[in-house]
Coordinates of C-alpha atoms in Angstrom, one line a residue:
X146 CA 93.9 -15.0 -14.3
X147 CA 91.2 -15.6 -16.2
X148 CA 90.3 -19.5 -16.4
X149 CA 88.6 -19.8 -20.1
X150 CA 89.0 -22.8 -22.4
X151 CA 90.0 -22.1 -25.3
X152 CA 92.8 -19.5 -24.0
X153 CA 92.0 -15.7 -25.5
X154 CA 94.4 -13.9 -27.3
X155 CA 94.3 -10.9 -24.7
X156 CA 92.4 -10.1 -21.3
X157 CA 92.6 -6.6 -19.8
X158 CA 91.6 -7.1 -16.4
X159 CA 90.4 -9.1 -14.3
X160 CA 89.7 -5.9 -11.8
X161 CA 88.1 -6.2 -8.6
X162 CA 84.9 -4.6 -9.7
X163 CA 81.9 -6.3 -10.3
X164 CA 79.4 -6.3 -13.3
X165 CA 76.1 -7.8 -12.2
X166 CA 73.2 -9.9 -14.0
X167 CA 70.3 -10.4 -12.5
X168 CA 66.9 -10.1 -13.9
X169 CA 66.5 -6.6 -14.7
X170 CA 69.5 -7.2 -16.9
X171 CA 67.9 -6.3 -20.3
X172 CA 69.2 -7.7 -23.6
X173 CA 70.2 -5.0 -26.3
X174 CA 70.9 -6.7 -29.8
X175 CA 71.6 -5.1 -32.9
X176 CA 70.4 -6.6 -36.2
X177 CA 72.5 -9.9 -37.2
X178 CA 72.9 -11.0 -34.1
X179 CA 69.6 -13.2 -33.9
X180 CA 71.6 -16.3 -33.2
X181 CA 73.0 -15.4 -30.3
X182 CA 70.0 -13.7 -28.6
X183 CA 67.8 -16.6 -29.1
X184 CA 71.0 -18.5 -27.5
X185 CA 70.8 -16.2 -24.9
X186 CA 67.6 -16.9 -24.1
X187 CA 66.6 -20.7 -24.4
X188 CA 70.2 -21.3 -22.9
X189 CA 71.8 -19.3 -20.8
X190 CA 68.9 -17.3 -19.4
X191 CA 67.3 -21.0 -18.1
X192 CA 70.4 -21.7 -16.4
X193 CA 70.4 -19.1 -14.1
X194 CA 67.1 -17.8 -14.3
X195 CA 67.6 -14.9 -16.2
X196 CA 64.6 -13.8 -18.5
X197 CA 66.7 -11.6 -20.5
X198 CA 63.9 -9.1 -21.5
X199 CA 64.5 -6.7 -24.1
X200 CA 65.4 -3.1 -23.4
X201 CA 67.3 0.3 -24.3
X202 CA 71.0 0.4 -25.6
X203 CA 71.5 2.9 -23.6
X204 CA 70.8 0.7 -20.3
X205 CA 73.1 0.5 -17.2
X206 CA 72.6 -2.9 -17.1
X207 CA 72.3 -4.3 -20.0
X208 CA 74.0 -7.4 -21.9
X209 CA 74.5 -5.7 -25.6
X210 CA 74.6 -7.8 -28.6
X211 CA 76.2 -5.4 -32.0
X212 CA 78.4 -5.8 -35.2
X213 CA 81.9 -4.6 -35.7
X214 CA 83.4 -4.3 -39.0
X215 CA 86.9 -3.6 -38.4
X216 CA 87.0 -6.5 -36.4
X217 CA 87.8 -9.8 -38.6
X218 CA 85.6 -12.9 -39.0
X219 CA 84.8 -14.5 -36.0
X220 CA 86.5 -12.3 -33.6
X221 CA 84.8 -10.6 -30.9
X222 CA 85.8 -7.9 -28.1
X223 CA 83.5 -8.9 -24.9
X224 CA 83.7 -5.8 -22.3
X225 CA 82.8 -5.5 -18.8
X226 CA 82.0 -2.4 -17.0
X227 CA 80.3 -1.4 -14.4
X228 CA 77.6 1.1 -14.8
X229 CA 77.6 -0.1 -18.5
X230 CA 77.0 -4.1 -18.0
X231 CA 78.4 -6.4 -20.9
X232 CA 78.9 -5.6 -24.7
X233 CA 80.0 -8.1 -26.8
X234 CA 81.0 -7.1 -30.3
X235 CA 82.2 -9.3 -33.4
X236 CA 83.7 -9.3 -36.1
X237 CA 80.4 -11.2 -37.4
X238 CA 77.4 -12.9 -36.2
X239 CA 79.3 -15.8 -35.2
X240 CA 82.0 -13.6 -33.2
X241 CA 79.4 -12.4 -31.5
X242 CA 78.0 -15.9 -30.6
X243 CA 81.4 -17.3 -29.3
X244 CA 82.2 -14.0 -27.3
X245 CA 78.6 -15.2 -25.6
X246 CA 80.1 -18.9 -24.9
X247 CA 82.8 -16.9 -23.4
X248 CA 80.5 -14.9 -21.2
X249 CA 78.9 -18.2 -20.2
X250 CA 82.3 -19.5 -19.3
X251 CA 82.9 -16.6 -16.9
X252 CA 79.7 -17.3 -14.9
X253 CA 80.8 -19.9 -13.8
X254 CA 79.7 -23.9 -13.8
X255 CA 76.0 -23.3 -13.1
X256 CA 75.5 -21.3 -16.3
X257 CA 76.1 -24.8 -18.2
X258 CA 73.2 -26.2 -16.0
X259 CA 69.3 -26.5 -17.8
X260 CA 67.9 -24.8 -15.0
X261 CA 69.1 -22.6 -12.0
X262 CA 70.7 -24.4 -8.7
X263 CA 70.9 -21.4 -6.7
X264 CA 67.5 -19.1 -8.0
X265 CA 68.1 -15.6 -6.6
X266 CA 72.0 -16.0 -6.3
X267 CA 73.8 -12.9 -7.0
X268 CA 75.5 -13.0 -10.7
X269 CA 77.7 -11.3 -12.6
X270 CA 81.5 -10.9 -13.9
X271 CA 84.5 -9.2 -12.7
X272 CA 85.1 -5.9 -15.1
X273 CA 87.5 -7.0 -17.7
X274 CA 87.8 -6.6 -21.7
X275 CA 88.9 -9.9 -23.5
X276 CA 89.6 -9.9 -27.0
X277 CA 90.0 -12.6 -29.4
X278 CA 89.7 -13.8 -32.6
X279 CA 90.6 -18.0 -34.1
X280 CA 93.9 -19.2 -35.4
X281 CA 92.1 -21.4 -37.9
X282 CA 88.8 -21.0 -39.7
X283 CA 88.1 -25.2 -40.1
X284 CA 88.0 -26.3 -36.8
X285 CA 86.8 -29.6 -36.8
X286 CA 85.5 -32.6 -35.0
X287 CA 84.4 -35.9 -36.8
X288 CA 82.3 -38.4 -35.3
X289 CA 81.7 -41.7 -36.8
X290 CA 78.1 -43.2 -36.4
X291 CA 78.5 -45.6 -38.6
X292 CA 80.1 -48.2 -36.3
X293 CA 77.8 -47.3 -33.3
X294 CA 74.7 -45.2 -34.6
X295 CA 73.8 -42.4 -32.1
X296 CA 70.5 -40.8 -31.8
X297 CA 69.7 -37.7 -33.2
X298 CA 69.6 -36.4 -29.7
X299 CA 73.1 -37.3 -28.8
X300 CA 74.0 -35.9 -31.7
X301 CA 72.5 -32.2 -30.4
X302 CA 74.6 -32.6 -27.1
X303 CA 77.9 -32.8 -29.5
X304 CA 76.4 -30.0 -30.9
X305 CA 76.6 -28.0 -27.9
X306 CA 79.8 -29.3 -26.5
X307 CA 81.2 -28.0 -29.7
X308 CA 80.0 -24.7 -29.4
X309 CA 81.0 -24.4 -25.9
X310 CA 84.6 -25.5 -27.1
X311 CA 84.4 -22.9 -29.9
X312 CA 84.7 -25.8 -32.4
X313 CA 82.8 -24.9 -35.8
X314 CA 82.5 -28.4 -38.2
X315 CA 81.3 -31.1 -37.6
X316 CA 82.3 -33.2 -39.8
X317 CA 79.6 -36.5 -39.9
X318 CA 80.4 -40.1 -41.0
X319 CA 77.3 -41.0 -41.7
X320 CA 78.3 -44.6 -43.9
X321 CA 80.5 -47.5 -43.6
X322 CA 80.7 -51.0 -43.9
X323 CA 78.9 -51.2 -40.5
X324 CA 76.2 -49.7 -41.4
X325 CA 74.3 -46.7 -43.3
X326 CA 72.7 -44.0 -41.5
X327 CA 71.1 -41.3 -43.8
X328 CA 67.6 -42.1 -45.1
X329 CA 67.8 -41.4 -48.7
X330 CA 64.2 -41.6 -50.0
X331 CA 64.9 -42.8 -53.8
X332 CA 66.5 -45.9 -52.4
X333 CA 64.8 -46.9 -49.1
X334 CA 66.9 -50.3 -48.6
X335 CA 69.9 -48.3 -47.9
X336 CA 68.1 -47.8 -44.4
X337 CA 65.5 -50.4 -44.0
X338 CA 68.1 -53.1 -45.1
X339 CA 71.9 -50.9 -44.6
X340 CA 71.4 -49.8 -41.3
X341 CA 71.1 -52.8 -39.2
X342 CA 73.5 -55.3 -38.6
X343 CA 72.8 -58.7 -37.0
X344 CA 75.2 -58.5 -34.1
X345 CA 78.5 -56.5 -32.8
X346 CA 82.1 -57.1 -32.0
X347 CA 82.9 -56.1 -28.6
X348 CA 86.1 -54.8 -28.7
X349 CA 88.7 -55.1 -31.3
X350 CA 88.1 -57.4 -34.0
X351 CA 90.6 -59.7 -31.8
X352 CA 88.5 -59.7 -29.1
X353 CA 86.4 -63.3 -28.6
X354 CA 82.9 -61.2 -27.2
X355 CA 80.3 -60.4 -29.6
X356 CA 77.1 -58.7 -28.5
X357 CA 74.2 -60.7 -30.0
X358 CA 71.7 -58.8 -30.8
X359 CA 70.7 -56.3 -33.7
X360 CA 72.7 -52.7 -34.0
X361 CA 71.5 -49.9 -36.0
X362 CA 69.3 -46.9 -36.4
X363 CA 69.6 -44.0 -39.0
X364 CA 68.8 -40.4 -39.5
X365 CA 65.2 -39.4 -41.1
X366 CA 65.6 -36.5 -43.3
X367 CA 63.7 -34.6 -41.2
X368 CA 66.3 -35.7 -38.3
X369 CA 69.2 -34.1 -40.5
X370 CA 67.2 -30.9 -41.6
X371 CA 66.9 -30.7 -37.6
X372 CA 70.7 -31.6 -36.7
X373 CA 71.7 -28.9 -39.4
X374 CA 69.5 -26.5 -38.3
X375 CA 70.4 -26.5 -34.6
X376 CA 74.4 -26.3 -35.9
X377 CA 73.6 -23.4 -37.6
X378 CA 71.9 -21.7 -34.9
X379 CA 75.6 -22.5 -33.5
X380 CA 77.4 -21.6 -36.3
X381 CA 78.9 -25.0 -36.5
X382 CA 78.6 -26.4 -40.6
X383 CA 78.0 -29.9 -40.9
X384 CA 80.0 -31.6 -43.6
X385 CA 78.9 -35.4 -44.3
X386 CA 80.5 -37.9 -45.7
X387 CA 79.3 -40.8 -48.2
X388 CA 82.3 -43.4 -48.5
X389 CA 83.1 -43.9 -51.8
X390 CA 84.4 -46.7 -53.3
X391 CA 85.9 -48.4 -50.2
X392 CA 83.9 -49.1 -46.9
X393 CA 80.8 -49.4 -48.7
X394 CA 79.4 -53.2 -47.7
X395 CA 76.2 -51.9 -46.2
X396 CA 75.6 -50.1 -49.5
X397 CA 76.1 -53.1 -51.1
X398 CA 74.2 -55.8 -48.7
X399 CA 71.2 -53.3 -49.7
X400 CA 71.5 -53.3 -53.1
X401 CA 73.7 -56.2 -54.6
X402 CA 74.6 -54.9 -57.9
X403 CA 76.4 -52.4 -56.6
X404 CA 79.2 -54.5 -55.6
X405 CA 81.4 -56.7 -58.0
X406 CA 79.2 -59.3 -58.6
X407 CA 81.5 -61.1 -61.0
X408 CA 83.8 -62.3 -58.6
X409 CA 81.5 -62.5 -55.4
X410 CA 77.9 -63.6 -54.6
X411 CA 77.0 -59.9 -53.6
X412 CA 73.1 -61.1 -53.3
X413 CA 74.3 -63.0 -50.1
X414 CA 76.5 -60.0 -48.1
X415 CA 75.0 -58.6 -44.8
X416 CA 76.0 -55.4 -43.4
X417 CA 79.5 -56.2 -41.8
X418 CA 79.7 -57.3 -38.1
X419 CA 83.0 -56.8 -37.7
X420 CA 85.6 -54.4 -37.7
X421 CA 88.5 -53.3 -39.7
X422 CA 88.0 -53.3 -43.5
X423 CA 85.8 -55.0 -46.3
X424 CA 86.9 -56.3 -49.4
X425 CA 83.5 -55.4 -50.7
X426 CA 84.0 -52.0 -52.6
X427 CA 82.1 -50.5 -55.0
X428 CA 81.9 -52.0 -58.7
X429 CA 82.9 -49.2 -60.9
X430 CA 80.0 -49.0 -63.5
X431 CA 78.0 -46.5 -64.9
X432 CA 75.0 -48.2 -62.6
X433 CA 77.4 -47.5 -59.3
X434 CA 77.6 -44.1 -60.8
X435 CA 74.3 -42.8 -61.5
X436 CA 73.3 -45.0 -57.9
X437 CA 75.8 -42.3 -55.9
X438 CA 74.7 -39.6 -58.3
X439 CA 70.5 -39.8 -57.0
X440 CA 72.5 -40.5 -53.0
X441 CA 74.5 -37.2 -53.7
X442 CA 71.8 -35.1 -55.8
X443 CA 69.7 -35.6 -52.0
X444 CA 72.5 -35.1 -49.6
X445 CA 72.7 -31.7 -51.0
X446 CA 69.5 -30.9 -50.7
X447 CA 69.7 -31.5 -46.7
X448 CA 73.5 -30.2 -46.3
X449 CA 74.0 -26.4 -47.7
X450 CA 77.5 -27.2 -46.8
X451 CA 80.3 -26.1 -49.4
X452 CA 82.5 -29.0 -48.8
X453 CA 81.4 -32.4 -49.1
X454 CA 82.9 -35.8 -48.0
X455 CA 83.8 -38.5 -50.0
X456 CA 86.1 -40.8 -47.9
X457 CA 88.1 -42.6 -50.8
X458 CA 90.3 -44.0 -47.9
X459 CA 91.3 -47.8 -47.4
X460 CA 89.7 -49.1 -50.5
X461 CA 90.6 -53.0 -50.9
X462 CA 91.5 -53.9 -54.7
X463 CA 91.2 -57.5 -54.9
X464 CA 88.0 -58.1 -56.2
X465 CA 88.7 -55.1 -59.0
X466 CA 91.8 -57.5 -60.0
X467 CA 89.3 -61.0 -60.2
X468 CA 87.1 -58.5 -61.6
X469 CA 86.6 -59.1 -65.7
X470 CA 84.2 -56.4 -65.7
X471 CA 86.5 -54.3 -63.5
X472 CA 89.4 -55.1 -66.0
X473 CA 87.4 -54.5 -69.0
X474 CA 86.6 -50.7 -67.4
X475 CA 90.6 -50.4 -66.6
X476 CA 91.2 -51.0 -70.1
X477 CA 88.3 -48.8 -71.4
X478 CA 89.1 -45.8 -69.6
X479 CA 93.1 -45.8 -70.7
X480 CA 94.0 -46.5 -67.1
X481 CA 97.3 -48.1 -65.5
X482 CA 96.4 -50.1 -62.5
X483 CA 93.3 -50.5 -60.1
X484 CA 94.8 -47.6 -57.9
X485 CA 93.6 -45.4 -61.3
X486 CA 89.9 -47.0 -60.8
X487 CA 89.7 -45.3 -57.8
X488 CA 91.1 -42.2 -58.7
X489 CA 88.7 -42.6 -61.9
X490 CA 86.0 -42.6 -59.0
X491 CA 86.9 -39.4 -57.3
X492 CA 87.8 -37.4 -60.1
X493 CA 84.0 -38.6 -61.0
X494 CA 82.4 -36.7 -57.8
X495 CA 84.8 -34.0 -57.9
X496 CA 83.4 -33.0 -61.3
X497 CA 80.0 -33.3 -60.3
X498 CA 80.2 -31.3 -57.2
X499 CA 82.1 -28.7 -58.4
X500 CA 79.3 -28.4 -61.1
X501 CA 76.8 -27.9 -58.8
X502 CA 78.5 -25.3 -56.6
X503 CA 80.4 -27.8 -54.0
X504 CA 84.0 -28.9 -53.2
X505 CA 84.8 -32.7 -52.5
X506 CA 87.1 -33.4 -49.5
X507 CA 88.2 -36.5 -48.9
X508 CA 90.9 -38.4 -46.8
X509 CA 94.3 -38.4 -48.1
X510 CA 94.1 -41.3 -50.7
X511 CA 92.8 -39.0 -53.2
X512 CA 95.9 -37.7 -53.7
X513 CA 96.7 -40.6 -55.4
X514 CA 96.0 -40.7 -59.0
X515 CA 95.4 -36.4 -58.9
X516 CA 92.7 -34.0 -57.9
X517 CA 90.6 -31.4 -59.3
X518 CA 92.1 -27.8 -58.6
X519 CA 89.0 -27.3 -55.8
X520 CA 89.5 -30.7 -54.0
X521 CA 90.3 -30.4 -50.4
X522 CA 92.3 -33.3 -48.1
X523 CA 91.8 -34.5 -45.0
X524 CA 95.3 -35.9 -44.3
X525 CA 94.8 -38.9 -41.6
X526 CA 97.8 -40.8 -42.0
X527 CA 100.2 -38.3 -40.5
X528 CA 101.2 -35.0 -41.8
X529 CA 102.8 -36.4 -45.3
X530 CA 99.6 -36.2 -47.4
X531 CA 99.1 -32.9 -46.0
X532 CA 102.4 -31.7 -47.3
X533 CA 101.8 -32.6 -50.3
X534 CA 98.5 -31.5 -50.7
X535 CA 99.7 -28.2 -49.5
X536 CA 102.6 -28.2 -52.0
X537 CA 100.4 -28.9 -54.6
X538 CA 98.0 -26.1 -54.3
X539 CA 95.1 -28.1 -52.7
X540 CA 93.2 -27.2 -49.3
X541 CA 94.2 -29.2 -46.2
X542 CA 92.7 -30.3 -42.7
X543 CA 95.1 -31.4 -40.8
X544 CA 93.8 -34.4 -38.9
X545 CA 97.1 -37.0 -38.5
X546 CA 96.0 -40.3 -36.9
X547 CA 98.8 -40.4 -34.5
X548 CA 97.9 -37.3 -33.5
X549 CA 94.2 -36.1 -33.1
X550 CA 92.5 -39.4 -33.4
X551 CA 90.3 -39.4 -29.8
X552 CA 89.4 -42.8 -30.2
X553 CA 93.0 -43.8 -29.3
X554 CA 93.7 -44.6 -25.6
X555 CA 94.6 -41.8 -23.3
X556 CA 96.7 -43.8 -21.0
X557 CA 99.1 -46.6 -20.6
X558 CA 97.2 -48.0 -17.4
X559 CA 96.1 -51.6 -17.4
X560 CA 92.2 -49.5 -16.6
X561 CA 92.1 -48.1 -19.9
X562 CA 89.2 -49.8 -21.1
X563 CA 89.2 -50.9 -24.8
X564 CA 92.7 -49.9 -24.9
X565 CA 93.7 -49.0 -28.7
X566 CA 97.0 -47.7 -30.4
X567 CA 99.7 -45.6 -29.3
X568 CA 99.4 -43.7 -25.8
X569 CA 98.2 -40.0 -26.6
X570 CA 97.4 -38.2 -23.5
X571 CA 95.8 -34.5 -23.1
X572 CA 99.3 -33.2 -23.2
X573 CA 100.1 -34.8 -26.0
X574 CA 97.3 -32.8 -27.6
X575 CA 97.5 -30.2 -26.5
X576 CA 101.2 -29.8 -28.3
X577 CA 99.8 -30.8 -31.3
X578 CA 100.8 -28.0 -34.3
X579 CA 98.1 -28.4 -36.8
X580 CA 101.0 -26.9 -39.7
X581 CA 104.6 -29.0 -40.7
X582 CA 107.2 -26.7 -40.1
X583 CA 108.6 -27.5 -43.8
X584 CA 105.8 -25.8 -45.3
X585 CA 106.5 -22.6 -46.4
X586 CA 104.3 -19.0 -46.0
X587 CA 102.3 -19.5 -49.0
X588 CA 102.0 -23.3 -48.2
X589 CA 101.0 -23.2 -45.0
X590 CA 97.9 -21.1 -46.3
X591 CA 96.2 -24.0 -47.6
X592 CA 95.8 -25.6 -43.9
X593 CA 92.3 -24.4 -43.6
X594 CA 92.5 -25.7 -39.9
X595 CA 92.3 -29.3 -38.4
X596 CA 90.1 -31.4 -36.9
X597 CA 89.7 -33.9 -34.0
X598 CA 88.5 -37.8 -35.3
X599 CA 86.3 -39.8 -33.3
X600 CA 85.7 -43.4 -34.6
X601 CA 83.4 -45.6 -32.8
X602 CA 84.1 -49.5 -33.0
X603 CA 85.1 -49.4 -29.3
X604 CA 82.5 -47.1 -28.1
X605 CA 79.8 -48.8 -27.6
X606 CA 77.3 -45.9 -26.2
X607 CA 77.8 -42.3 -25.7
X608 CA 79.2 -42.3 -22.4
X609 CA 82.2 -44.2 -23.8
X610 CA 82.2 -41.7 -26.7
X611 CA 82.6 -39.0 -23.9
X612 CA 85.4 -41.0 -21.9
X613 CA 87.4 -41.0 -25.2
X614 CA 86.7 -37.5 -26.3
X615 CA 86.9 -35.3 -23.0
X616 CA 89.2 -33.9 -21.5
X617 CA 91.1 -34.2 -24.8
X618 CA 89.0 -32.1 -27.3
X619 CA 89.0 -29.0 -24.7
X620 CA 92.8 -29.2 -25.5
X621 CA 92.3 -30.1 -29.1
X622 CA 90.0 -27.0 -29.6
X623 CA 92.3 -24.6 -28.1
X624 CA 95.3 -25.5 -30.5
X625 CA 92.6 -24.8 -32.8
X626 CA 91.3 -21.5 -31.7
X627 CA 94.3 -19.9 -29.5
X628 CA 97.4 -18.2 -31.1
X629 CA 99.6 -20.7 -28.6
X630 CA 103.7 -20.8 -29.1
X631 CA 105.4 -23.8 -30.6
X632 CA 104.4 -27.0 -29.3
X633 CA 107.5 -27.1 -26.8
X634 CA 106.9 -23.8 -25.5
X635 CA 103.7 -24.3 -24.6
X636 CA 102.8 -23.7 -20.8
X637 CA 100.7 -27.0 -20.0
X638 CA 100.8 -26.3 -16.0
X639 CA 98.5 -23.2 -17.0
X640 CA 96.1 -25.2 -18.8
X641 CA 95.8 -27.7 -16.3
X642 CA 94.9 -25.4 -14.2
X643 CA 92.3 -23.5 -16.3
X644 CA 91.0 -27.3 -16.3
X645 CA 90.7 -27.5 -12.8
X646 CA 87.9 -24.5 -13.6
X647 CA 86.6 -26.2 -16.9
X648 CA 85.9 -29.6 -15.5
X649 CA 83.2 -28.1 -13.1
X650 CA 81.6 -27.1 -16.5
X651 CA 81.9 -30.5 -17.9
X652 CA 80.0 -32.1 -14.5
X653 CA 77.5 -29.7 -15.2
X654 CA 76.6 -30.5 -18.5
X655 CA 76.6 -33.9 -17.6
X656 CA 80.0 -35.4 -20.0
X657 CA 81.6 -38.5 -18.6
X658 CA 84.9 -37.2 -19.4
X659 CA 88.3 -39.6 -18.3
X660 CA 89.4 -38.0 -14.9
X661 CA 93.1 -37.1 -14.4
X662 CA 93.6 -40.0 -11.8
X663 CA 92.2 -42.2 -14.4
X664 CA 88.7 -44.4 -14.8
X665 CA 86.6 -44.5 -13.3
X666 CA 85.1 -48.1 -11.9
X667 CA 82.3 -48.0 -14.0
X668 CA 84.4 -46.8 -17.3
X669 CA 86.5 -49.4 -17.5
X670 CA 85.8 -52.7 -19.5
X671 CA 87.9 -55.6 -18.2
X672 CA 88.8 -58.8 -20.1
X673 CA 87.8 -56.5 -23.2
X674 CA 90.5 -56.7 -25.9
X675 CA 91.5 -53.9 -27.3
X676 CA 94.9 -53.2 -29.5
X677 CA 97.3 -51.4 -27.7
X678 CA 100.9 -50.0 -29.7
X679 CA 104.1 -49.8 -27.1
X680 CA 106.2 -46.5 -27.5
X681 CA 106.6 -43.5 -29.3
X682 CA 104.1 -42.8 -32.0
X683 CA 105.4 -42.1 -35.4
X684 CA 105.5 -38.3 -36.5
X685 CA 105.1 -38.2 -40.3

């Protein structure tokens, strides 16, 4: 059987006959499927010392690269003969770039190395056909660097691990109270001042231990042009996200009259040290407005994304209700309560996306108060904003907290370091259904896909970021890709086994993933609070 993470929807073979690569193996590829042949070759040919040279479609031994149009987006048909090498064929150029992470796959561990181990080993793949194509087109992973900034070249890495997984958006949190990340050149204090706080919480914000010392760092836009470059090469979109009006303090500590100044001594705040949320939001003027307007009119220019991320999650009232100003704009605008200020917000950016060619997504809040017909959800606080998203005609990602969020402790172990929330281990994922049963056919079209959440106030570095995210997301991202039964029907002995296989990869590229028999010494953080939840986790 083969051993390949995600699981393919059908493999003919393996057969006892052997396809070789070695390096007279030449490298046929038709045009539009650039990507994958430059992959080919910076990548996999280093690995295992495979030059790749160019040569004749009609080689015997030859790895060919070619189009299909009656297969569908992002499917691909990767075949294995002898006498004839391997042909991968997709649907597009990105089929034919995951039907290469497949190939890699099959070559075992020491094709996921940076250069060869064994030089001169005999390669190659036993003669098979595998064909397969995604369940879902939004297949997601988020990864807040707000909290704990990670370089740009961390950032890469997650880049590849995603397109090893077969995982295509990266979805990027790029501001928060913590901290912003994303130069924006018309208003330089949102980096020189937003991105540094003075000290950090270790732990959860009951823990007693604070680091003391300075935490921060941000993107150049040169850094994103590169980071969304290099997912494009991957065919992985990056879709960032500005927090709006809620989790903003950072915005705010760099430029004071953004925040409600009426009611608080904005001129004093510091980007937030702690964890859990502000009650510094944005004031809702036409300065806040045209402010976010010149931040969005350049994160467009860097992101060619279609969707765009607005948060509109967990945004704190109380200073909108001391607020005269606020009050004043309540009444102005004809609206009920402060829960229609925010709405008043979003429907803002939702108008002035969609007039430039975008779509806003945000996280389920925006449901509140209505959306624009184009607006997409993120639903994070189970599967009920979802639904109703879905039942109202509006584009989901499925990403319930209770769920899919990796930040979440895998284990109920007293090692578990940083322990937070309910216990969700990598079965747990990997019978995670991405669509509610109660939606119908027509509904359950609007769940574009889902999406793994990584936030970051326990991870302190990236080796904790991988101990939280691995081996989970290699189950997340094959209820993602594979066409799996329902969740109780799923065979989880199999894929533990295929893990057995897919670990070996994960040592070789280096990811400090949790092992089955738990953490390691070094990955554990004693006397370290954390906020660990006893039982079941809630399923709505």
């Amino acid at each position: 059987m083969t051993e390949l993470i995600p699981a393919p929807r059908a493999v003919e073979g393996p057969l006892n006959h052997h396809v070789p690569l070695d390096r007279d193996t030449v490298l046929c590829s038709a045009p539009g499927t650039g990507t994958t042949e430059r992959w080919l070759r910076s990548t996999l040919g280093p690995a295992l010392g495979l030059p790749f040279p160019p040569g004749p479609e009609d080689s015997r031994n030859a790895v060919r690269l070619c189009l299909d149009d009656t297969l569908e987006p992002e499917a691909y048909r990767l075949s294995a003969l002898p006498g004839r090498g391997v042909e991968i064929r997709g649907g597009d150029a990105a089929g034919v770039f995951w039907g290469a992470q497949t190939l890699r796959q099959l070559l075992g561990p020491d094709a996921f190395r940076r250069a060869p181990v064994r030089p001169g080993a005999a390669r190659g793949i036993p003669q098979q056909i595998i064909e397969d194509a995604p369940r879902f087109r939004w297949r997601g992973l988020m990864l807040d660097v707000a909290r704990h900034f990670m370089p740009t070249d961390g950032v890469l890495r997650y880049l590849d691990l995603m397109a090893t997984h077969k995982l295509n958006v990266f979805h990027f949190h790029l501001t928060d109270d913590q901290g912003w990340r994303l130069e924006i050149r018309r208003s330089p204090r949102l980096t020189e001042v937003g991105s540094w706080r003075a000290r950090t919480r270790f732990g959860h914000r009951a823990s007693p231990l604070w680091e003391e010392k300075p935490h921060g760092g941000f993107y150049t836009q040169d850094d994103i042009r590169e980071i969304v470059a290099y997912a494009a090469e991957r065919h992985i979109t990056v879709v960032p996200e500005i927090d709006i009006p809620g989790h903003s303090q950072a915005a705010i500590a760099a430029y004071p009259e953004l925040g409600n100044s009426d009611v608080v001594d904005t001129a004093s705040l510091t980007v937030w040290d702690d964890w859990g949320i502000s009650p510094n939001v944005l004031a809702p003027t036409d300065r806040t407005l045209r402010f976010y307007e010149g931040v969005f009119e350049e994160v467009l220019e860097l992101f060619p994304s279609t969707f765009v991320h607005v948060g509109g999650d967990e945004c704190r009232k109380d200073q909108w209700r001391a607020s005269p100003a606020a009050q004043d704009r309540i009444k102005e605008l004809g609206l009920a309560d402060e829960d229609g200020l925010q709405s008043w917000f979003v429907r803002h950016f939702d108008a002035w996306l969609t007039a430039r060619g975008r779509r806003l997504i945000g996280w389920d809040e925006i449901l509140e108060g209505g959306l624009a017909e184009g607006a997409a959800v993120s639903s994070w606080r189970g599967y009920a904003g979802g639904v109703a998203a879905a039942r109202a005609g509006h584009d989901v990602v499925m990403c319930p907290e209770q769920q899919v969020y990796l930040d979440h402790r895998q284990d109920g172990g007293a090692d578990e370091p940083v322990p937070i929330g309910y216990v969700r281990t990598l079965e747990d994922i990997y019978r995670f259904d991405p669509v509610p049963p109660q939606l119908t056919g027509e509904q359950a079209r609007h769940v574009l896909g889902t999406q793994a959440n990584v936030w970051t106030e326990a991870m302190e570095d990236r080796a904790r970021v991988d101990y939280q995210a691995f081996p989970r997301l290699a189950a997340f991202a094959e209820i993602a890709w594979s066409a799996l039964p329902a969740p109780a029907d799923r065979d989880f002995a199999d894929f533990e086994r295929r893990m057995t296989a897919h670990y070996r990869r994960l040592d070789a590229q280096g990811v400090a993933y949790r092992p089955p028999t738990g953490p390691r010494p070094w990955q554990r953080r004693p006397g370290v609070l954390g906020r660990p939840i006893e039982g079941a986790p809630p399923n709505v």
